[in-house]
CSV table of C-alpha atoms in Angstrom, one decimal:
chain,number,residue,atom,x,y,z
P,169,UNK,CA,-165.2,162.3,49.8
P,170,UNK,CA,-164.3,165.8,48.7
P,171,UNK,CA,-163.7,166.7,52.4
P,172,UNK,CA,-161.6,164.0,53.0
P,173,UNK,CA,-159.1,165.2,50.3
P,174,UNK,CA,-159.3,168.3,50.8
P,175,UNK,CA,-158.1,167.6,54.5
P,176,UNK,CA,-155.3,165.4,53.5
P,177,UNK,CA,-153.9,167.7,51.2
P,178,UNK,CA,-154.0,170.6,53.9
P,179,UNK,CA,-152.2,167.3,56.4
P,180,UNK,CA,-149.7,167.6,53.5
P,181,UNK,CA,-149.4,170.9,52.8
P,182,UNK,CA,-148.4,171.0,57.2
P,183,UNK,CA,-145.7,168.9,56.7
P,184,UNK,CA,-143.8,171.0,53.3
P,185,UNK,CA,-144.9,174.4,55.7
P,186,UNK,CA,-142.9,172.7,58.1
P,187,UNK,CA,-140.2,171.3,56.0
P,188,UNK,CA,-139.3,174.5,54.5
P,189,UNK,CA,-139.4,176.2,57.7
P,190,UNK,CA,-136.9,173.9,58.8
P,191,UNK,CA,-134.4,175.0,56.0
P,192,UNK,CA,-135.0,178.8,56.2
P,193,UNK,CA,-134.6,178.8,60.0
P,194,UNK,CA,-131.4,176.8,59.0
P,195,UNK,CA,-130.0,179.1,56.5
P,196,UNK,CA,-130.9,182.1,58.7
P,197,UNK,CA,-129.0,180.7,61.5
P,198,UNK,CA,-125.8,180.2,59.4
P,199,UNK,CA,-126.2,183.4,58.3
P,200,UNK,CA,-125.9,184.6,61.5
P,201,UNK,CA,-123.0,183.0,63.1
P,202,UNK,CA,-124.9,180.8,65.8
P,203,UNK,CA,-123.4,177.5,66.3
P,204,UNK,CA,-123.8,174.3,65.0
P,205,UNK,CA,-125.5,172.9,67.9
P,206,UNK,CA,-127.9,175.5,68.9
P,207,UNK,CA,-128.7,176.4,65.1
P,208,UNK,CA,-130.4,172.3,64.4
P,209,UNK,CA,-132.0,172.6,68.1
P,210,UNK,CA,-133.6,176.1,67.0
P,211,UNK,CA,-135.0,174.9,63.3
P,212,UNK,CA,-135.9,172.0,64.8
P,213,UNK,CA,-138.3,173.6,67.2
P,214,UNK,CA,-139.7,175.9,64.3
P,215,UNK,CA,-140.5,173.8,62.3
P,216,UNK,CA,-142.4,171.5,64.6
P,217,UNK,CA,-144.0,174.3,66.0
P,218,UNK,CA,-144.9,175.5,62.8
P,219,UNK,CA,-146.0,172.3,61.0
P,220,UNK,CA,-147.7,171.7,64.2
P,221,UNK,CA,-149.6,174.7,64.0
P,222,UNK,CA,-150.8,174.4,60.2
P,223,UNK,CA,-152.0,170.7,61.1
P,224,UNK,CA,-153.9,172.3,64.0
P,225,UNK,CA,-155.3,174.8,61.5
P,226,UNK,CA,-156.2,172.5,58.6
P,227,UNK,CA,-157.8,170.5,61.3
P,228,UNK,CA,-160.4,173.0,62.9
P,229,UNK,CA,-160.8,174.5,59.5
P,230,UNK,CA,-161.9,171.2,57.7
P,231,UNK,CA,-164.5,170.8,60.1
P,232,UNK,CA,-166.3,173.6,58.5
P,233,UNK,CA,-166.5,172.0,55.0
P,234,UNK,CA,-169.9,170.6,54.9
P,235,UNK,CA,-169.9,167.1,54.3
P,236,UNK,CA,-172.7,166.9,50.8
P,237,UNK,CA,-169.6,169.3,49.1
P,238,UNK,CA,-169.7,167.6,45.7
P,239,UNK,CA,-172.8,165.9,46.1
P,240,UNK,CA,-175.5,165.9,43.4
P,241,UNK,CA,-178.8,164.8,44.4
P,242,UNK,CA,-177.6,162.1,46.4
P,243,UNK,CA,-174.7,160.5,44.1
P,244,UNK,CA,-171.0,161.0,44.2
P,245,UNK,CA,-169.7,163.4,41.7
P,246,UNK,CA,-166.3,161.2,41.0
Protein backbone atom coordinates (compact mmCIF):
# COMPACT_ATOMS: atom_id res chain seq x y z
CA UNK A 1 0.00 0.00 0.00
CA UNK A 2 2.79 2.29 1.05
CA UNK A 3 4.48 1.62 -2.33
CA UNK A 4 1.65 2.37 -4.20
CA UNK A 5 1.52 6.01 -2.67
CA UNK A 6 4.61 6.64 -2.65
CA UNK A 7 4.63 6.02 -6.60
CA UNK A 8 1.65 8.10 -7.21
CA UNK A 9 2.91 10.91 -5.43
CA UNK A 10 6.40 10.69 -7.42
CA UNK A 11 3.50 10.31 -10.90
CA UNK A 12 2.53 13.70 -9.37
CA UNK A 13 5.39 15.28 -8.43
CA UNK A 14 6.35 14.49 -12.73
CA UNK A 15 3.63 16.37 -13.81
CA UNK A 16 4.33 19.92 -11.31
CA UNK A 17 8.37 19.16 -12.51
CA UNK A 18 6.95 19.46 -15.75
CA UNK A 19 4.50 22.16 -15.27
CA UNK A 20 6.94 24.53 -13.85
CA UNK A 21 9.41 23.72 -16.46
CA UNK A 22 6.95 24.74 -18.79
CA UNK A 23 6.70 28.27 -17.31
CA UNK A 24 10.46 28.90 -16.74
CA UNK A 25 11.36 27.83 -20.26
CA UNK A 26 8.50 30.35 -21.03
CA UNK A 27 9.70 33.20 -19.16
CA UNK A 28 13.27 32.49 -20.27
CA UNK A 29 12.23 32.68 -23.77
CA UNK A 30 10.52 36.09 -23.39
CA UNK A 31 13.35 37.23 -21.76
CA UNK A 32 15.29 36.60 -24.62
CA UNK A 33 13.57 37.97 -27.52
CA UNK A 34 12.51 34.64 -29.36
CA UNK A 35 9.24 34.79 -30.91
CA UNK A 36 6.01 33.88 -30.01
CA UNK A 37 5.75 30.86 -32.09
CA UNK A 38 9.08 29.15 -31.55
CA UNK A 39 9.05 30.29 -27.68
CA UNK A 40 5.42 27.76 -26.88
CA UNK A 41 7.03 25.09 -29.39
CA UNK A 42 10.37 25.16 -27.25
CA UNK A 43 8.56 25.02 -23.52
CA UNK A 44 6.50 22.71 -24.86
CA UNK A 45 9.10 20.18 -25.69
CA UNK A 46 10.82 20.78 -22.20
CA UNK A 47 8.50 20.21 -20.35
CA UNK A 48 7.38 16.97 -21.93
CA UNK A 49 10.71 15.89 -22.03
CA UNK A 50 11.24 16.73 -18.65
CA UNK A 51 8.01 15.47 -17.03
CA UNK A 52 8.63 12.59 -19.14
CA UNK A 53 11.86 11.91 -17.75
CA UNK A 54 10.85 12.27 -13.84
CA UNK A 55 7.84 9.75 -14.71
CA UNK A 56 10.52 7.40 -16.19
CA UNK A 57 12.53 8.00 -13.04
CA UNK A 58 9.87 7.58 -10.33
CA UNK A 59 9.01 4.49 -12.33
CA UNK A 60 12.32 2.49 -12.24
CA UNK A 61 13.06 3.87 -8.90
CA UNK A 62 9.70 2.59 -7.27
CA UNK A 63 10.51 -0.72 -8.32
CA UNK A 64 13.11 -0.79 -5.64
CA UNK A 65 10.80 -0.17 -2.66
CA UNK A 66 10.17 -3.47 -1.29
CA UNK A 67 6.72 -4.39 -1.21
CA UNK A 68 6.31 -5.50 3.03
CA UNK A 69 7.39 -1.45 3.58
CA UNK A 70 4.94 -0.72 6.31
CA UNK A 71 4.17 -4.08 7.12
CA UNK A 72 4.07 -5.43 10.72
CA UNK A 73 4.05 -8.96 11.13
CA UNK A 74 1.68 -9.58 8.49
CA UNK A 75 -1.01 -6.68 8.97
CA UNK A 76 -1.31 -3.31 7.34
CA UNK A 77 -0.06 -0.46 9.31
CA UNK A 78 -3.07 2.03 8.20
Amino acid sequence: MIKNQIAVMGYKFSIYIAVIVFFASCIIGYGSNLATETLIQKAVIAGCLTGLTAFVLVKMLVKYIPDNIGMDKGENNQ
